[in-house]
mmCIF file of C-alpha atoms in Angstrom:
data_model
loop_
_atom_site.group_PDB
_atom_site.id
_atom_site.type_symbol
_atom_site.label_atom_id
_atom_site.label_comp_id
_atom_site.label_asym_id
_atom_site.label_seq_id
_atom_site.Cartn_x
_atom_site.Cartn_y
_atom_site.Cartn_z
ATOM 1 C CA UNK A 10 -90.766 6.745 46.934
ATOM 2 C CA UNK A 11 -93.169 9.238 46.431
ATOM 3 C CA UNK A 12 -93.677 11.279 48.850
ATOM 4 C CA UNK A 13 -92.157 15.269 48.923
ATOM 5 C CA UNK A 14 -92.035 15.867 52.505
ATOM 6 C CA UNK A 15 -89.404 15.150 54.751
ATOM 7 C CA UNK A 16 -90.841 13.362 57.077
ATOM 8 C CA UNK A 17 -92.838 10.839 54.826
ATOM 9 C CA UNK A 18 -89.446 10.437 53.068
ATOM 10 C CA UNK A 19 -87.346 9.977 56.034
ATOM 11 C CA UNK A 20 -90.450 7.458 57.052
ATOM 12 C CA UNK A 21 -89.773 5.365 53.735
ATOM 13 C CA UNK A 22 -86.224 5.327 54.164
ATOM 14 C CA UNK A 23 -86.582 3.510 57.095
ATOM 15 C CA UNK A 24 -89.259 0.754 56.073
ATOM 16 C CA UNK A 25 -86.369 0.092 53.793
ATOM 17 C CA UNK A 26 -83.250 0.224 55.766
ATOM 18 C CA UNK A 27 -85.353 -2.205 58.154
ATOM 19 C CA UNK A 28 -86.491 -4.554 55.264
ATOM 20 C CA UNK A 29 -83.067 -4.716 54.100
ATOM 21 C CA UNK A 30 -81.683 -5.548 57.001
ATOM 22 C CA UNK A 31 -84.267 -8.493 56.945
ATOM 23 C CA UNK A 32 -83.322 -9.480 54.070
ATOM 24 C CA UNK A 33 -86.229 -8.867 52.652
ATOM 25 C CA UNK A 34 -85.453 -5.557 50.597
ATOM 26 C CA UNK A 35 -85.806 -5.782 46.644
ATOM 27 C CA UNK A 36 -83.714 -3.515 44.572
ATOM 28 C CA UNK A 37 -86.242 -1.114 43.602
ATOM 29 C CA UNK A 38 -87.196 -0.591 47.135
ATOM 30 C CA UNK A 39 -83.204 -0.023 48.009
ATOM 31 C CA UNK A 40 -82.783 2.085 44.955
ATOM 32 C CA UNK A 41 -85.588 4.180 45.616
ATOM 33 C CA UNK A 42 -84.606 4.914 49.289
ATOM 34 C CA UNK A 43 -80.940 5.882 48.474
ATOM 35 C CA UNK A 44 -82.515 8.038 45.939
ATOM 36 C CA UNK A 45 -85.075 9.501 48.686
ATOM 37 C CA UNK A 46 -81.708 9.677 50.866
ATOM 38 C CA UNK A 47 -79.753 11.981 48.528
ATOM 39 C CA UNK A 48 -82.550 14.290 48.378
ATOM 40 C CA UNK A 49 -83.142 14.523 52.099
ATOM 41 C CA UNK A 50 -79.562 14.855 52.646
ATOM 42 C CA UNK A 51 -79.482 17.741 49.980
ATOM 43 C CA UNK A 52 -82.610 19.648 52.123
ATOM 44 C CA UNK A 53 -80.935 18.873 55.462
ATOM 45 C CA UNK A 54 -77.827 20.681 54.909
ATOM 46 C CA UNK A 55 -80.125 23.589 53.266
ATOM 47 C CA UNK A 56 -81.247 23.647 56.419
ATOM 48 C CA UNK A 57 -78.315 24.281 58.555
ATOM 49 C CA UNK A 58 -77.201 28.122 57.171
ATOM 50 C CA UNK A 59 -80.375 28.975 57.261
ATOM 51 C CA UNK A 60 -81.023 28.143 61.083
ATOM 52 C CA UNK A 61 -77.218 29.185 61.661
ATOM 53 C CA UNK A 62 -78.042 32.603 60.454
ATOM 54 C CA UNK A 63 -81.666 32.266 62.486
ATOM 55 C CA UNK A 64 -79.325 32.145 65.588
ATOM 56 C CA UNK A 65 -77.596 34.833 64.473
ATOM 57 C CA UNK A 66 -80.054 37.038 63.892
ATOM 58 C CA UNK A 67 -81.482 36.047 67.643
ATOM 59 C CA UNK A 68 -78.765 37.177 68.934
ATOM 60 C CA UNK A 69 -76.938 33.906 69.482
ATOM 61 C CA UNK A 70 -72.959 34.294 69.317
ATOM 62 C CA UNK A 71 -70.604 31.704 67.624
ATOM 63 C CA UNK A 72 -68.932 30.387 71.160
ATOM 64 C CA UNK A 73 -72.550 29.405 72.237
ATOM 65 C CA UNK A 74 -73.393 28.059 68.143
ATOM 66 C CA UNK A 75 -69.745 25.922 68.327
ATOM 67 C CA UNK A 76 -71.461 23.194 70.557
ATOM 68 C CA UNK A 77 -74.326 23.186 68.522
ATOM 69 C CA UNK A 78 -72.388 22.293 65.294
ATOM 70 C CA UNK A 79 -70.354 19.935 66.711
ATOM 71 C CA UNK A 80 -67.293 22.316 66.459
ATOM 72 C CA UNK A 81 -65.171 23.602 69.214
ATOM 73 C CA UNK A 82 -64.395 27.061 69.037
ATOM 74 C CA UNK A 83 -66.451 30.649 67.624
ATOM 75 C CA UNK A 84 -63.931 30.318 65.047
ATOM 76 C CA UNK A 85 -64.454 27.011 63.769
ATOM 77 C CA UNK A 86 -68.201 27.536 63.813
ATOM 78 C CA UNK A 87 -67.685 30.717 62.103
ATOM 79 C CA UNK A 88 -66.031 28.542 58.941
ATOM 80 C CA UNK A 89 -68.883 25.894 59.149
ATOM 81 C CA UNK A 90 -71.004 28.075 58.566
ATOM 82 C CA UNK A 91 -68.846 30.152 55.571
ATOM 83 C CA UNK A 92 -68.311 26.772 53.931
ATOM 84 C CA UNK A 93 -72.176 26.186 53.992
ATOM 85 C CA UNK A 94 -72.897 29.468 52.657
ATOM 86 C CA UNK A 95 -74.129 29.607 48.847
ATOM 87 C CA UNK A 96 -71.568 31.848 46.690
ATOM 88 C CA UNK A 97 -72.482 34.974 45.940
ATOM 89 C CA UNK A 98 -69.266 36.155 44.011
ATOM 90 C CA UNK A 99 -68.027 32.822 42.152
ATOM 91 C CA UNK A 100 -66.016 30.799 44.649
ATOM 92 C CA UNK A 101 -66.678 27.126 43.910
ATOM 93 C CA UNK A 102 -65.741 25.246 47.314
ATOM 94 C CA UNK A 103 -66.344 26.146 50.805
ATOM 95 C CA UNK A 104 -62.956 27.033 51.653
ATOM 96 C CA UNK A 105 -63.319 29.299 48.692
ATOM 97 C CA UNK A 106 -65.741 31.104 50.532
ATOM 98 C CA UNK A 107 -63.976 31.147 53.719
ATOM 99 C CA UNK A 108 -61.024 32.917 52.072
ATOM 100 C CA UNK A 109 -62.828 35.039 49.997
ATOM 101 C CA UNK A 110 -64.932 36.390 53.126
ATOM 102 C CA UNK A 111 -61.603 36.793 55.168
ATOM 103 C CA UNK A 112 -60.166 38.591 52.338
ATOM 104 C CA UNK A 113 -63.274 41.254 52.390
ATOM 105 C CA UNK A 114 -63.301 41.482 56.378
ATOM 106 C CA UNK A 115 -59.523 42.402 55.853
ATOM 107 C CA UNK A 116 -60.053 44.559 53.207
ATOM 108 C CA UNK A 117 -63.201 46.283 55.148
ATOM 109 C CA UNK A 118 -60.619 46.632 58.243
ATOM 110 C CA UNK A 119 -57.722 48.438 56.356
ATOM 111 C CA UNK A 120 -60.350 50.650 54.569
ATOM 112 C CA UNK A 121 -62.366 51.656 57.629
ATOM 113 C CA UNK A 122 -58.803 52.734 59.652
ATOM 114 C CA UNK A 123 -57.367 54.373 56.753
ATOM 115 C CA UNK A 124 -60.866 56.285 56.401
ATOM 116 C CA UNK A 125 -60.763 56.835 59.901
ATOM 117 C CA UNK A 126 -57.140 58.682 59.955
ATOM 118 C CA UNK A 127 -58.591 60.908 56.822
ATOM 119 C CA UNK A 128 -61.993 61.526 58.245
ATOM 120 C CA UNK A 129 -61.494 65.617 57.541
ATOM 121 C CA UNK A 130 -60.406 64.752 54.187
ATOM 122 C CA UNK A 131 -63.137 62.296 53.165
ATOM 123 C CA UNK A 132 -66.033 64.885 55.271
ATOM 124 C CA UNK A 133 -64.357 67.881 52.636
ATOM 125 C CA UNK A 134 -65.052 66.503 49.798
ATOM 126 C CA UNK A 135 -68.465 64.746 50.941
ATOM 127 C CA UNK A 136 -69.086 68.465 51.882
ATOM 128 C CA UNK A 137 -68.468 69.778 48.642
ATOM 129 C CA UNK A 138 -69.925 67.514 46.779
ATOM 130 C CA UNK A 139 -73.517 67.913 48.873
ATOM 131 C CA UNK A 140 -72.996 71.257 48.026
ATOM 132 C CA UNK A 141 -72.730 71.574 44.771
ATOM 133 C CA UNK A 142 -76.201 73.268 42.862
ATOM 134 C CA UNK A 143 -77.633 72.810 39.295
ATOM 135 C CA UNK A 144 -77.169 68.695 39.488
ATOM 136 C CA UNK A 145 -79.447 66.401 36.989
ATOM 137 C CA UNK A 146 -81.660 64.432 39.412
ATOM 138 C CA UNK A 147 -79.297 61.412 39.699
ATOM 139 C CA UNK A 148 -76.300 63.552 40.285
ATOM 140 C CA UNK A 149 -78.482 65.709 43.692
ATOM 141 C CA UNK A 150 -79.739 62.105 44.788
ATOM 142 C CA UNK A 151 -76.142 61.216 44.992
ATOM 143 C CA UNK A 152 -75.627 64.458 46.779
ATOM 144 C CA UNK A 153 -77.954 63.823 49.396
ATOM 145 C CA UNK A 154 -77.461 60.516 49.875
ATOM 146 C CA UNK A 155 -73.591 61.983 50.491
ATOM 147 C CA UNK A 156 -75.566 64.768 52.713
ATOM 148 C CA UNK A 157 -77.152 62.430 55.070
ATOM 149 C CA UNK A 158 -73.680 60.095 55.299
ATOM 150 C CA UNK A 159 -71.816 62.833 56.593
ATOM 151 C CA UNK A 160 -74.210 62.518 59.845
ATOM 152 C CA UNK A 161 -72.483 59.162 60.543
ATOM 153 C CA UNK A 162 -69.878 58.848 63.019
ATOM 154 C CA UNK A 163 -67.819 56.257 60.715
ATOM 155 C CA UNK A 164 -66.156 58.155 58.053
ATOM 156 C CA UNK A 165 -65.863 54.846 55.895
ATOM 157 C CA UNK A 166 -69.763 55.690 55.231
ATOM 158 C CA UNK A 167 -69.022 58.124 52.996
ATOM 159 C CA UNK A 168 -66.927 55.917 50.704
ATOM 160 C CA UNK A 169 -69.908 54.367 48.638
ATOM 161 C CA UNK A 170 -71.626 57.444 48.140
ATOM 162 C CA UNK A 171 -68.530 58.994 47.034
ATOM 163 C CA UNK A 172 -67.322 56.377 44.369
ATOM 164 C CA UNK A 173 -71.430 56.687 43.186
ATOM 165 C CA UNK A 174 -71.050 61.019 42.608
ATOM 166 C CA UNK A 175 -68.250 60.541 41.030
ATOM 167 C CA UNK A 176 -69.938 59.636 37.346
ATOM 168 C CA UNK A 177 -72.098 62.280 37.658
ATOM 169 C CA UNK A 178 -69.705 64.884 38.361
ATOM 170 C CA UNK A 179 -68.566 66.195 34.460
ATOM 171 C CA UNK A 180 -67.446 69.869 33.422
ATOM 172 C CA UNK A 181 -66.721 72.704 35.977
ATOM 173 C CA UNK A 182 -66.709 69.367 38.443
ATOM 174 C CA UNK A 183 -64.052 67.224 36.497
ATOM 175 C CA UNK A 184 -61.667 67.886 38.950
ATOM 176 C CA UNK A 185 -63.322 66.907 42.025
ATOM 177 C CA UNK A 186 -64.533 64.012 40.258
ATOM 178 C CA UNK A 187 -60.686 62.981 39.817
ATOM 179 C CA UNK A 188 -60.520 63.235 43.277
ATOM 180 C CA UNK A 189 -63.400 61.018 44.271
ATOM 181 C CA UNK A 190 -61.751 58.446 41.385
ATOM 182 C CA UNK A 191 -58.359 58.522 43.040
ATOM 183 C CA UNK A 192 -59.924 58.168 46.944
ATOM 184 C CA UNK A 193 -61.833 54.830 45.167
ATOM 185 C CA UNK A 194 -59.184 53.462 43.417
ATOM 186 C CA UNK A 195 -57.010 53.806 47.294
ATOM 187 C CA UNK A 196 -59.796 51.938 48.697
ATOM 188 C CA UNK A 197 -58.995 49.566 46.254
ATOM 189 C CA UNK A 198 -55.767 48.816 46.689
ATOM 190 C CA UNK A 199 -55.818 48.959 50.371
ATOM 191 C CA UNK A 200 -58.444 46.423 50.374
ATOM 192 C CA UNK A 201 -56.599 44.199 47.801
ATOM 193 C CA UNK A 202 -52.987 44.714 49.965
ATOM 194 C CA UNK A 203 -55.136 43.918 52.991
ATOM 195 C CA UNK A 204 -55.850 40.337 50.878
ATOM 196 C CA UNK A 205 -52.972 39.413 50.038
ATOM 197 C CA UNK A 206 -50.709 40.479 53.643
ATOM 198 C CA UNK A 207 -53.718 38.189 54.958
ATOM 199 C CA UNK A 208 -52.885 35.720 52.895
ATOM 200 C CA UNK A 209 -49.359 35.740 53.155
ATOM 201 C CA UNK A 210 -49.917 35.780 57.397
ATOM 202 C CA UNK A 211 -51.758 32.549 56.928
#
């Protein structure tokens, strides 16, 4: 079976599947169109995330993708298509994945209401950091990159380019650069505490 595209494949397949159920299929014809099947079946469900997250993208929500999938509820859908997703971060099965992206939505919520309840905190030091004169190149890109955060509404913006000044920061700054480090390692622990209460909920 020779052929690469899909449809010439999926064509072969089933000259086979009808000579076999003749009776009139010879093993290298059956072996070839199993081995034709496993690679169509491999493409197909390459297929699926990548029109899921077409929909997505569209505009399409997950109650209206459930049907779709052959799933029956926004939830359910959402996991189909968590499970399908390639692994970015190590997780070897799909319900791996599903955990693993509950665990950073969790984390993400507990980081973005505790930023939220110290916005005038997390603005101060974004303020003095953007501030600051005499940085090396990399340390004043930081800066403005810290500059132009504190324009957004959601104080959890500024937590990236925080925990990214912070190296730069050496010296007369050593002490605000503690600071940054212990505001980073709080996100961190919020977001793993946010994990594992998930977990312990489900």
């Amino acid at each position: 079976m020779q052929e690469t595209d899909s449809a010439g494949v999926l064509r072969r397949i089933q000259e086979v599947v009808a000579a076999a159920r003749a009776g009139v299929a010879d093993q290298d014809q059956v072996l070839a169109a199993l081995s034709g099947l496993r690679v169509l079946r491999e493409e197909l469900a390459s297929w699926e995330p990548e029109l899921i997250t077409a929909a997505r993208a569209a505009g399409t929500s997950w109650v209206a993708l459930a049907p779709a999938l052959g799933v029956a509820s926004r939830q359910a859908a959402e996991r189909r298509y968590l499970r399908l997703q390639p692994s970015h971060t190590g997780e070897k099965t799909g319900e791996a994945r599903v955990d693993a992206e509950r665990d950073r939505r969790a984390g993400d919520r507990a980081v973005a209401d505790w930023a939220r309840r110290n916005s005038a905190i997390l603005r101060q030091l974004a303020g003095r950091v953007s501030a600051l004169d005499g940085l090396g190149p990399a340390a004043q890109e930081s800066a403005d990159r810290l500059g132009a955060a504190l324009g957004d509404d959601d104080p959890s913006t500024l937590l990236p380019p925080l925990a990214a000044a912070r190296p730069h920061l050496t010296g007369a700054h050593a002490r605000l650069a503690e600071q940054l480090g212990e505001i980073s390692a709080h996100a961190d622990r919020l977001r793993r505490d946010a994990a594992g209460s998930r977990r312990t909920r489900d």
